[in-house]
Coordinates of C-alpha atoms in Angstrom, one line a residue:
Chain A
M49 CA 0.0 0.0 0.0
P50 CA 1.6 3.3 -1.1
K51 CA 2.4 5.9 1.6
V52 CA 1.8 9.6 0.9
T53 CA 2.6 12.6 3.1
F54 CA 0.4 15.6 3.9
K55 CA 2.0 18.7 5.4
S56 CA -0.3 21.2 7.1
H57 CA 0.1 24.9 6.6
E58 CA 1.5 25.0 10.2
G59 CA 4.1 22.4 9.3
D60 CA 2.6 19.3 10.9
V61 CA 3.5 16.2 8.8
R62 CA 1.2 13.2 8.5
E63 CA 2.1 10.1 6.6
V64 CA -0.8 7.9 5.6
D65 CA -1.4 4.6 3.7
V66 CA -3.7 4.6 0.8
A67 CA -4.7 1.7 -1.4
A68 CA -3.4 1.9 -4.9
G69 CA -6.3 3.1 -7.2
R70 CA -7.8 5.4 -4.6
S71 CA -7.6 9.2 -4.8
L72 CA -5.3 11.4 -2.8
M73 CA -8.4 13.1 -1.6
L74 CA -9.7 9.9 -0.1
A75 CA -6.4 9.3 1.5
A76 CA -6.8 12.6 3.3
T77 CA -10.5 12.3 4.3
M78 CA -10.4 8.7 5.4
N79 CA -7.3 9.3 7.6
G80 CA -8.7 12.5 9.1
V81 CA -6.1 14.8 7.6
P82 CA -7.3 18.3 8.5
G83 CA -7.8 20.9 5.8
V84 CA -8.9 18.7 2.9
D85 CA -12.6 19.5 3.0
A86 CA -13.7 17.7 -0.2
D87 CA -17.3 19.0 -0.1
C88 CA -18.4 17.4 -3.4
G89 CA -16.7 14.1 -2.8
G90 CA -14.5 14.1 -5.9
T91 CA -17.0 14.9 -8.6
L92 CA -15.1 18.0 -9.8
S93 CA -17.7 20.5 -8.5
C94 CA -16.3 22.3 -5.6
A95 CA -12.4 22.9 -5.5
T96 CA -12.2 22.3 -1.7
C97 CA -9.6 19.5 -1.9
H98 CA -6.8 21.8 -3.2
V99 CA -3.2 20.8 -2.4
Y100 CA 0.2 22.1 -3.3
V101 CA 2.3 19.2 -4.7
D102 CA 5.9 19.0 -3.7
P103 CA 7.9 20.5 -6.6
Q104 CA 9.8 17.2 -6.9
W105 CA 6.6 15.4 -7.7
I106 CA 4.6 17.8 -9.8
D107 CA 5.9 16.7 -13.1
R108 CA 5.5 13.0 -12.3
L109 CA 1.7 13.3 -12.0
P110 CA -0.7 12.8 -14.9
A111 CA -1.6 16.1 -16.5
M112 CA -4.8 17.8 -15.4
D113 CA -7.9 18.2 -17.6
D114 CA -9.8 21.4 -18.4
V115 CA -12.3 21.0 -15.7
E116 CA -9.7 20.7 -12.9
N117 CA -7.8 23.6 -14.5
D118 CA -11.0 25.8 -14.5
L119 CA -11.9 24.8 -10.9
L120 CA -8.4 25.7 -9.6
E121 CA -9.3 29.3 -10.6
N122 CA -11.6 29.3 -7.6
T123 CA -9.4 28.0 -4.8
A124 CA -9.6 29.9 -1.5
C125 CA -5.8 30.0 -1.2
E126 CA -3.8 31.3 -4.1
R127 CA -3.2 28.9 -7.0
T128 CA 0.5 28.2 -7.8
A129 CA 2.2 26.2 -10.4
N130 CA 2.1 23.2 -8.0
S131 CA -1.7 23.4 -7.3
R132 CA -3.8 20.4 -8.0
L133 CA -7.1 19.0 -6.8
S134 CA -6.4 15.9 -4.7
C135 CA -9.5 14.2 -6.0
Q136 CA -8.0 14.0 -9.4
I137 CA -4.7 12.4 -8.3
I138 CA -5.1 8.6 -8.3
V139 CA -2.5 7.1 -6.1
T140 CA -0.4 4.3 -7.7
D141 CA 2.6 2.3 -6.6
E142 CA 4.7 4.7 -8.6
L143 CA 3.5 7.5 -6.4
E144 CA 4.9 5.9 -3.2
G145 CA 6.4 8.8 -1.1
L146 CA 4.3 11.5 -2.8
S147 CA 4.3 14.6 -0.7
V148 CA 1.8 17.5 -0.7
E149 CA 1.1 20.6 1.4
V150 CA -2.5 21.4 2.5
P151 CA -3.4 25.1 2.1
E152 CA -4.4 27.2 5.0
R153 CA -8.1 27.1 4.1
Q154 CA -10.4 25.6 1.5
F155 CA -13.3 28.1 1.5
Chain B
M56 CA -22.7 12.5 29.5
S57 CA -23.7 16.0 28.6
G58 CA -22.0 18.3 26.2
L59 CA -23.1 18.9 22.6
L60 CA -25.6 16.4 21.2
I61 CA -26.2 16.4 17.4
V62 CA -29.2 14.7 16.1
G63 CA -28.5 13.6 12.5
G64 CA -25.4 12.1 10.9
S65 CA -24.9 13.8 7.5
Y66 CA -23.2 16.9 6.1
A67 CA -24.8 19.3 8.6
G68 CA -24.2 17.2 11.6
L69 CA -20.5 16.5 10.7
N70 CA -19.8 20.2 10.0
I71 CA -21.5 21.3 13.2
A72 CA -19.2 19.0 15.1
L73 CA -16.1 19.9 13.3
S74 CA -16.7 23.6 13.4
A75 CA -17.6 23.5 17.1
R76 CA -14.2 21.8 17.8
Q77 CA -12.3 24.2 15.5
H78 CA -13.8 27.2 17.4
G79 CA -12.8 25.9 20.7
F80 CA -15.7 23.8 22.0
D81 CA -14.0 21.4 24.4
G82 CA -17.0 19.4 25.8
A83 CA -18.1 16.0 24.7
I84 CA -19.7 15.7 21.3
T85 CA -22.1 13.0 20.5
M86 CA -23.7 12.4 17.1
L87 CA -26.9 10.3 16.9
T88 CA -27.6 8.8 13.5
E89 CA -30.5 6.5 12.6
E90 CA -28.3 4.9 10.0
A91 CA -25.6 2.2 10.3
F92 CA -22.9 4.3 8.6
L93 CA -20.7 7.3 9.3
P94 CA -21.8 10.4 7.4
Y95 CA -21.4 9.8 3.7
H96 CA -21.6 11.5 0.3
R97 CA -25.2 11.3 -0.9
P98 CA -24.9 12.7 -4.5
P99 CA -23.3 9.5 -5.8
L100 CA -26.3 7.5 -4.7
S101 CA -28.3 8.4 -7.8
K102 CA -25.2 8.3 -10.1
G103 CA -21.9 6.5 -9.7
Y104 CA -23.0 4.3 -6.8
L105 CA -26.0 3.1 -8.7
T106 CA -24.0 2.4 -11.9
G107 CA -21.2 0.8 -10.0
T108 CA -18.4 3.3 -10.7
V109 CA -18.3 4.5 -7.1
D110 CA -18.1 1.9 -4.3
A111 CA -19.2 2.1 -0.7
E112 CA -15.6 2.5 0.6
S113 CA -15.3 5.9 -1.1
L114 CA -18.6 7.3 0.2
P115 CA -17.7 8.4 3.8
L116 CA -17.2 12.1 4.3
R117 CA -14.5 11.3 6.8
G118 CA -12.9 8.1 8.0
E119 CA -12.9 6.8 11.6
A120 CA -9.6 8.5 12.4
F121 CA -11.3 11.9 12.0
Y122 CA -14.0 11.1 14.6
R123 CA -11.3 9.8 17.0
D124 CA -9.0 12.8 16.5
N125 CA -11.8 15.3 17.0
R126 CA -13.4 13.3 19.9
I127 CA -16.8 12.9 18.2
D128 CA -18.7 9.9 19.5
V129 CA -21.1 8.5 16.8
I130 CA -24.1 6.4 18.0
F131 CA -25.5 4.3 15.1
G132 CA -29.0 3.1 14.8
A133 CA -30.3 5.7 17.2
R134 CA -33.6 7.2 16.2
A135 CA -34.4 10.2 18.3
E136 CA -38.0 10.1 19.5
H137 CA -38.5 13.2 21.5
V138 CA -36.6 16.0 23.2
E139 CA -37.0 16.9 26.8
P140 CA -36.3 20.7 26.9
E141 CA -34.6 20.2 30.3
G142 CA -31.7 18.5 28.5
R143 CA -32.4 15.0 27.4
V144 CA -33.1 13.3 24.0
V145 CA -34.9 10.0 24.2
T146 CA -33.9 7.6 21.4
T147 CA -34.3 4.0 20.4
K148 CA -30.9 3.5 21.9
G149 CA -31.6 5.0 25.2
A150 CA -31.6 8.6 26.5
F151 CA -28.8 11.1 26.0
R152 CA -28.2 14.2 28.0
F153 CA -27.2 17.5 26.5
D154 CA -26.1 21.0 27.4
K155 CA -26.4 22.1 23.8
L156 CA -28.5 20.4 21.2
A157 CA -28.2 20.6 17.4
F158 CA -30.8 19.5 15.0
A159 CA -29.3 18.2 11.7
T160 CA -32.3 16.0 11.0
G161 CA -32.4 16.6 7.2
T162 CA -35.4 15.7 5.1
Q163 CA -37.3 12.7 4.1
A164 CA -38.4 11.8 0.6
R165 CA -41.9 13.2 -0.1
R166 CA -44.4 10.5 -1.0
I167 CA -47.5 11.5 -2.8
P168 CA -50.5 9.8 -1.2
L169 CA -51.7 8.2 -4.5
A170 CA -53.8 5.1 -4.8
G171 CA -51.3 2.3 -5.1
A172 CA -48.4 4.2 -3.5
D173 CA -47.9 1.5 -0.9
L174 CA -47.5 -1.3 -3.5
D175 CA -44.4 -3.4 -3.4
G176 CA -42.0 -1.9 -5.9
V177 CA -42.8 1.8 -5.2
V178 CA -39.6 3.3 -3.7
T179 CA -37.9 6.6 -2.9
L180 CA -34.2 7.5 -2.8
R181 CA -32.6 9.4 0.1
S182 CA -30.2 7.1 1.9
L183 CA -27.5 4.5 1.2
A184 CA -30.0 1.8 2.2
D185 CA -32.5 3.2 -0.3
A186 CA -29.9 3.1 -3.0
D187 CA -28.9 -0.5 -2.2
H188 CA -32.6 -1.4 -2.2
I189 CA -33.0 0.2 -5.7
R190 CA -29.9 -1.5 -7.0
E191 CA -31.1 -4.9 -5.9
R192 CA -34.6 -4.3 -7.4
L193 CA -33.2 -3.1 -10.7
E194 CA -31.8 -6.5 -11.4
H195 CA -35.3 -7.9 -11.7
A196 CA -37.0 -4.8 -13.1
P197 CA -37.1 -4.6 -16.9
S198 CA -39.0 -1.3 -16.9
V199 CA -38.8 1.7 -14.6
V200 CA -41.0 4.7 -14.2
I201 CA -39.7 7.7 -12.4
I202 CA -42.3 10.2 -11.0
G203 CA -40.7 13.6 -10.9
G204 CA -38.2 15.4 -13.2
G205 CA -36.1 17.2 -10.7
F206 CA -32.4 16.6 -10.0
I207 CA -32.8 13.2 -8.4
G208 CA -35.3 11.9 -10.9
L209 CA -33.2 13.0 -13.9
E210 CA -29.9 11.7 -12.4
L211 CA -31.6 8.4 -11.8
A212 CA -33.0 8.3 -15.3
A213 CA -29.6 9.1 -16.8
S214 CA -28.0 6.3 -14.7
L215 CA -30.6 3.8 -15.7
A216 CA -30.4 4.8 -19.4
K217 CA -26.6 4.4 -19.2
A218 CA -27.1 0.9 -17.9
G219 CA -29.4 0.2 -20.9
K220 CA -32.7 0.2 -18.9
P221 CA -35.8 1.6 -20.5
V222 CA -37.0 4.4 -18.4
T223 CA -39.9 6.9 -18.4
V224 CA -40.0 10.1 -16.4
L225 CA -43.3 11.7 -15.6
E226 CA -43.2 15.4 -14.7
G227 CA -46.3 17.3 -13.6
L228 CA -45.0 20.7 -14.5
P229 CA -44.5 22.0 -18.1
R230 CA -40.7 21.5 -17.9
V231 CA -38.1 19.5 -15.9
M232 CA -36.3 21.0 -13.0
A233 CA -38.7 23.9 -13.0
R234 CA -38.1 24.6 -9.3
V235 CA -34.3 24.8 -9.6
T236 CA -33.3 26.0 -13.1
G237 CA -34.6 28.4 -15.8
K238 CA -36.2 27.5 -19.1
V239 CA -33.1 27.5 -21.2
I240 CA -31.4 24.8 -19.1
S241 CA -34.6 22.8 -18.7
N242 CA -35.2 22.7 -22.5
F243 CA -31.6 21.9 -23.2
V244 CA -31.6 19.0 -20.8
E245 CA -35.0 17.7 -22.1
R246 CA -33.5 17.5 -25.6
R247 CA -30.4 15.8 -24.4
F248 CA -32.5 13.1 -22.6
A249 CA -34.6 12.6 -25.7
A250 CA -31.4 12.1 -27.7
E251 CA -30.4 9.4 -25.2
G252 CA -33.7 7.6 -25.7
V253 CA -35.2 8.6 -22.3
R254 CA -38.9 9.3 -22.5
I255 CA -39.7 12.4 -20.5
L256 CA -43.4 13.4 -20.4
T257 CA -43.9 16.9 -19.0
A258 CA -47.2 18.4 -17.9
T259 CA -48.0 14.9 -17.0
G260 CA -49.3 14.1 -13.5
V261 CA -50.0 10.8 -12.0
E262 CA -53.5 9.5 -11.4
R263 CA -52.7 6.2 -9.7
I264 CA -50.2 3.5 -9.4
E265 CA -51.4 0.2 -10.8
G266 CA -50.7 -3.2 -9.2
H267 CA -51.4 -6.9 -9.2
Q268 CA -51.3 -9.1 -6.1
G269 CA -49.7 -6.3 -4.1
K270 CA -46.9 -5.7 -6.7
V271 CA -46.6 -2.6 -8.8
T272 CA -47.3 -3.1 -12.5
G273 CA -47.5 0.4 -13.9
V274 CA -48.4 4.0 -13.5
R275 CA -51.6 5.6 -14.9
D276 CA -50.8 9.2 -15.8
S277 CA -53.2 12.2 -15.7
H278 CA -54.0 11.7 -19.4
G279 CA -55.2 8.2 -18.6
V280 CA -52.2 6.5 -20.2
I281 CA -50.8 3.5 -18.4
H282 CA -47.0 3.1 -18.4
A283 CA -45.9 -0.4 -17.5
A284 CA -43.3 -0.6 -14.7
D285 CA -41.7 -3.2 -12.4
L286 CA -40.2 -0.4 -10.3
V287 CA -41.6 3.1 -9.6
V288 CA -39.4 5.7 -8.0
M289 CA -41.1 8.7 -6.4
A290 CA -38.7 11.5 -6.9
V291 CA -41.0 14.4 -5.9
G292 CA -38.9 16.4 -3.5
A293 CA -38.4 16.2 0.2
V294 CA -40.0 17.4 3.4
P295 CA -38.0 18.6 6.4
N296 CA -37.8 16.4 9.5
T297 CA -39.2 18.8 12.1
G298 CA -41.0 16.3 14.3
L299 CA -38.6 16.7 17.2
A300 CA -38.5 20.5 17.1
E301 CA -42.1 21.2 16.5
P302 CA -43.4 20.3 20.1
L303 CA -40.7 22.7 21.4
G304 CA -42.2 25.5 19.3
L305 CA -39.1 25.8 17.2
A306 CA -40.4 24.7 13.9
S307 CA -43.2 25.1 11.4
G308 CA -44.1 23.2 8.2
Q309 CA -41.4 25.2 6.5
G310 CA -38.6 23.8 8.7
I311 CA -36.8 24.4 11.9
H312 CA -36.5 28.2 12.3
V313 CA -33.0 29.6 12.7
D314 CA -31.0 32.8 12.2
S315 CA -28.0 33.1 9.9
C316 CA -25.9 31.5 12.6
G317 CA -28.1 28.4 12.9
R318 CA -29.5 29.5 16.3
T319 CA -33.1 28.7 17.2
A320 CA -35.2 30.7 19.6
N321 CA -34.0 28.4 22.4
G322 CA -30.5 29.5 23.5
A323 CA -29.3 25.9 23.9
M324 CA -30.6 24.6 20.6
F325 CA -29.3 25.0 17.0
A326 CA -30.2 23.6 13.6
A327 CA -28.5 23.4 10.2
G328 CA -28.9 21.7 6.8
D329 CA -31.9 20.7 4.8
C330 CA -34.2 20.8 7.9
A331 CA -33.4 24.5 8.7
F332 CA -35.5 27.4 7.6
G333 CA -34.3 31.0 8.0
I334 CA -32.8 34.2 6.7
N335 CA -30.3 33.6 3.9
L336 CA -28.2 36.7 3.8
F337 CA -27.4 36.3 0.1
A338 CA -31.0 35.8 -0.9
G339 CA -32.2 38.5 1.5
R340 CA -35.1 36.4 2.6
E341 CA -36.1 33.4 4.6
I342 CA -35.7 30.1 2.8
R343 CA -35.0 26.5 3.4
L344 CA -32.3 25.2 1.1
E345 CA -31.6 21.6 0.2
S346 CA -28.0 21.3 -0.8
V347 CA -24.6 20.0 0.3
Q348 CA -23.2 23.5 0.2
N349 CA -25.9 24.9 2.5
A350 CA -25.7 22.0 4.9
T351 CA -21.9 22.5 5.1
D352 CA -21.8 26.2 5.4
L353 CA -24.8 26.7 7.8
G354 CA -23.4 23.7 9.8
K355 CA -20.1 25.6 10.1
A356 CA -22.0 28.7 11.3
A357 CA -24.0 26.7 13.8
G358 CA -20.8 24.9 15.1
A359 CA -19.2 28.3 15.6
A360 CA -22.3 29.6 17.5
I361 CA -22.2 26.6 19.7
A362 CA -18.6 27.4 20.6
G363 CA -19.7 31.0 21.4
R364 CA -18.5 32.6 18.2
T365 CA -20.8 34.7 15.9
M366 CA -19.9 33.7 12.3
P367 CA -23.0 34.2 10.1
N368 CA -23.4 32.1 7.0
L369 CA -22.6 34.6 4.2
S370 CA -22.1 32.0 1.5
V371 CA -23.5 32.4 -2.0
P372 CA -25.6 29.3 -2.5
W373 CA -24.5 26.8 -5.1
F374 CA -25.8 23.5 -6.4
W375 CA -24.7 20.9 -8.9
S376 CA -26.1 17.9 -10.8
D377 CA -24.4 15.5 -13.2
Q378 CA -26.6 14.0 -15.9
F379 CA -25.0 12.0 -18.7
D380 CA -22.1 14.1 -19.8
M381 CA -23.8 17.3 -18.7
K382 CA -22.2 19.0 -15.7
L383 CA -24.9 21.3 -14.4
Q384 CA -23.8 23.9 -11.9
M385 CA -25.9 26.7 -10.4
V386 CA -24.9 29.6 -8.3
G387 CA -27.2 32.2 -6.8
F388 CA -30.8 32.2 -7.8
S389 CA -32.8 32.7 -11.0
Q390 CA -36.1 33.8 -9.5
D391 CA -37.3 37.4 -9.6
V392 CA -34.8 38.4 -12.2
Q393 CA -35.3 41.0 -14.9
Q394 CA -33.0 39.9 -17.7
E395 CA -31.1 36.8 -18.8
V396 CA -28.1 36.5 -21.1
V397 CA -26.8 33.3 -22.6
R398 CA -23.0 33.1 -23.0
G399 CA -21.2 30.2 -24.8
S400 CA -22.7 27.8 -27.2
L401 CA -25.8 25.6 -26.8
E402 CA -24.7 23.8 -30.0
D403 CA -21.4 22.7 -28.4
G404 CA -23.2 22.0 -25.1
K405 CA -21.0 24.5 -23.2
F406 CA -22.9 27.6 -22.0
S407 CA -24.2 29.5 -19.1
V408 CA -27.3 31.6 -18.5
F409 CA -26.5 34.7 -16.5
Y410 CA -29.5 36.3 -14.6
L411 CA -29.6 40.0 -13.9
R412 CA -31.5 42.1 -11.5
D413 CA -30.8 45.9 -11.3
E414 CA -27.6 45.5 -13.4
R415 CA -26.2 42.9 -11.1
I416 CA -25.7 39.2 -11.8
V417 CA -27.7 37.3 -9.2
G418 CA -27.5 33.8 -10.6
I419 CA -25.6 31.8 -13.1
E420 CA -26.7 28.4 -14.4
S421 CA -24.0 26.5 -16.4
V422 CA -23.8 23.4 -18.5
N423 CA -20.2 22.2 -18.9
A424 CA -18.9 25.7 -18.3
V425 CA -17.1 25.3 -15.0
S426 CA -15.1 28.5 -15.3
D427 CA -18.4 30.6 -15.5
H428 CA -19.6 28.8 -12.3
V429 CA -16.5 29.3 -10.3
L430 CA -16.3 32.9 -11.4
G431 CA -19.9 33.3 -10.2
R432 CA -19.1 32.0 -6.7
K433 CA -16.7 34.9 -6.4
L434 CA -18.5 37.5 -8.4
L435 CA -21.9 37.1 -6.8
A436 CA -20.5 37.7 -3.4
V437 CA -19.2 41.2 -4.3
D438 CA -20.8 44.4 -5.4
H439 CA -20.6 44.9 -9.2
R440 CA -22.5 46.5 -12.1
V441 CA -23.0 45.1 -15.6
S442 CA -25.6 45.6 -18.3
A443 CA -27.3 42.9 -20.3
T444 CA -25.8 44.5 -23.4
M445 CA -22.3 44.3 -22.1
L446 CA -22.8 40.7 -21.0
S447 CA -24.1 39.8 -24.4
D448 CA -20.9 40.8 -26.1
P449 CA -18.7 37.6 -26.4
A450 CA -15.6 39.8 -26.3
F451 CA -16.5 41.0 -22.8
N452 CA -15.0 38.9 -20.0
P453 CA -17.1 38.9 -16.8
R454 CA -13.9 38.1 -14.9
D455 CA -13.0 41.8 -15.5
L456 CA -15.9 42.7 -13.1
I457 CA -13.8 41.2 -10.3
A458 CA -10.5 42.5 -11.6
S459 CA -11.8 46.1 -11.9
K460 CA -13.3 45.8 -8.4
A461 CA -9.9 44.7 -7.0
A462 CA -8.1 47.5 -8.9
A463 CA -10.5 50.1 -7.5
A464 CA -10.1 48.8 -3.9

């Protein structure tokens, strides 16, 4: 089971297990990682599962589609070149060790 | 154990608990739910969960770790029967004491009292158990009739059509989703369903449900036509669960009365979510909203109030529905508007209807136009001025209304 790491805005680090094939959003919500609100449950409707992907990882993720790109225009915290919606990142064995930072707020 | 007692285990209940903790409430928090599950995402029940693309493991809003970390005790299978105002709720799982009580009781599916409504095979969809029940029945139901062409009725119809099931939708009003969208969207969606082979009959009520030996066999519509059915889904809206609050004088048929912070007239009692009726600051009037967004945001306001903080719900209401490949997103309201402007292309299936009142955009309804929707969630919250003429010009970018606002500030 791949391990992924969430860093909070305050610097707390939490490493969680996630079954390959599940989304990074689910890894956060199921493990009680604070700050990933995920209001719409991963249906690309809300933009409240925003994360900043570690620069070392950003280019190793599958590219985002237009809807995710559009939704990222509405994040509560500023969008950067490393911004992604965690619901659209499917965790695979290749992503073992993926690290992301959770923004200060989602709404 | 006293502390905060939350009746209801869905979006509002969860957000009340979380927000109370975040704002410093340190007492015990107990959540009562009638169901056997932790709070879960309901929108997939009529869509991915029904078609099998979403499984039960991905439904919970939060995993067990969340409840443990936030010291939220969830009592399953506890149906609250009545509230003693001195500080006790009697349930099927015993009595629970409270210092503060939050109603997050939601709604129940409305059932029209038609002849035949109690036949075997007439169902509603509200909970995970309902969805499992429908899934099971679908295996032995060659034909399905859905009564009601609102979000849930249409989402169900699309899911069934995708699975190759013949389905008929009966809608009493002249167009689908009349309560929640404007004409342009309704008409567009009706054409899309027709193209997918789904029969939608508008301005068609239901006279009675036909059966044989206790089992449903069809629906007789208001024109006297009988539509054969092995399964009939009543998707005709929902009624607020006010039974606990009414004897306390805190509710009417419209819902449990609250202010913009989710406070009832009783200082120890709060309410949020689909069951709550009260002033919506964006709408400027008292309403009861049925939506994930409102349950979440009013829940947060109520949780803050429970912790002694005044944080009114200022959110701009938004809604969504996914039907076939159409991503429908609504922000604000389209009632009592003076003008409407369509931007984008109906032909390409990507457009939005902008609704104006006094040269201000008060609502946007989008089909596969996510950037319009997300813009709306920001724009509708701030003061701005725009004419229908300006908005009709494809070269005009509504995003500039926010940009110019920021530049002026």
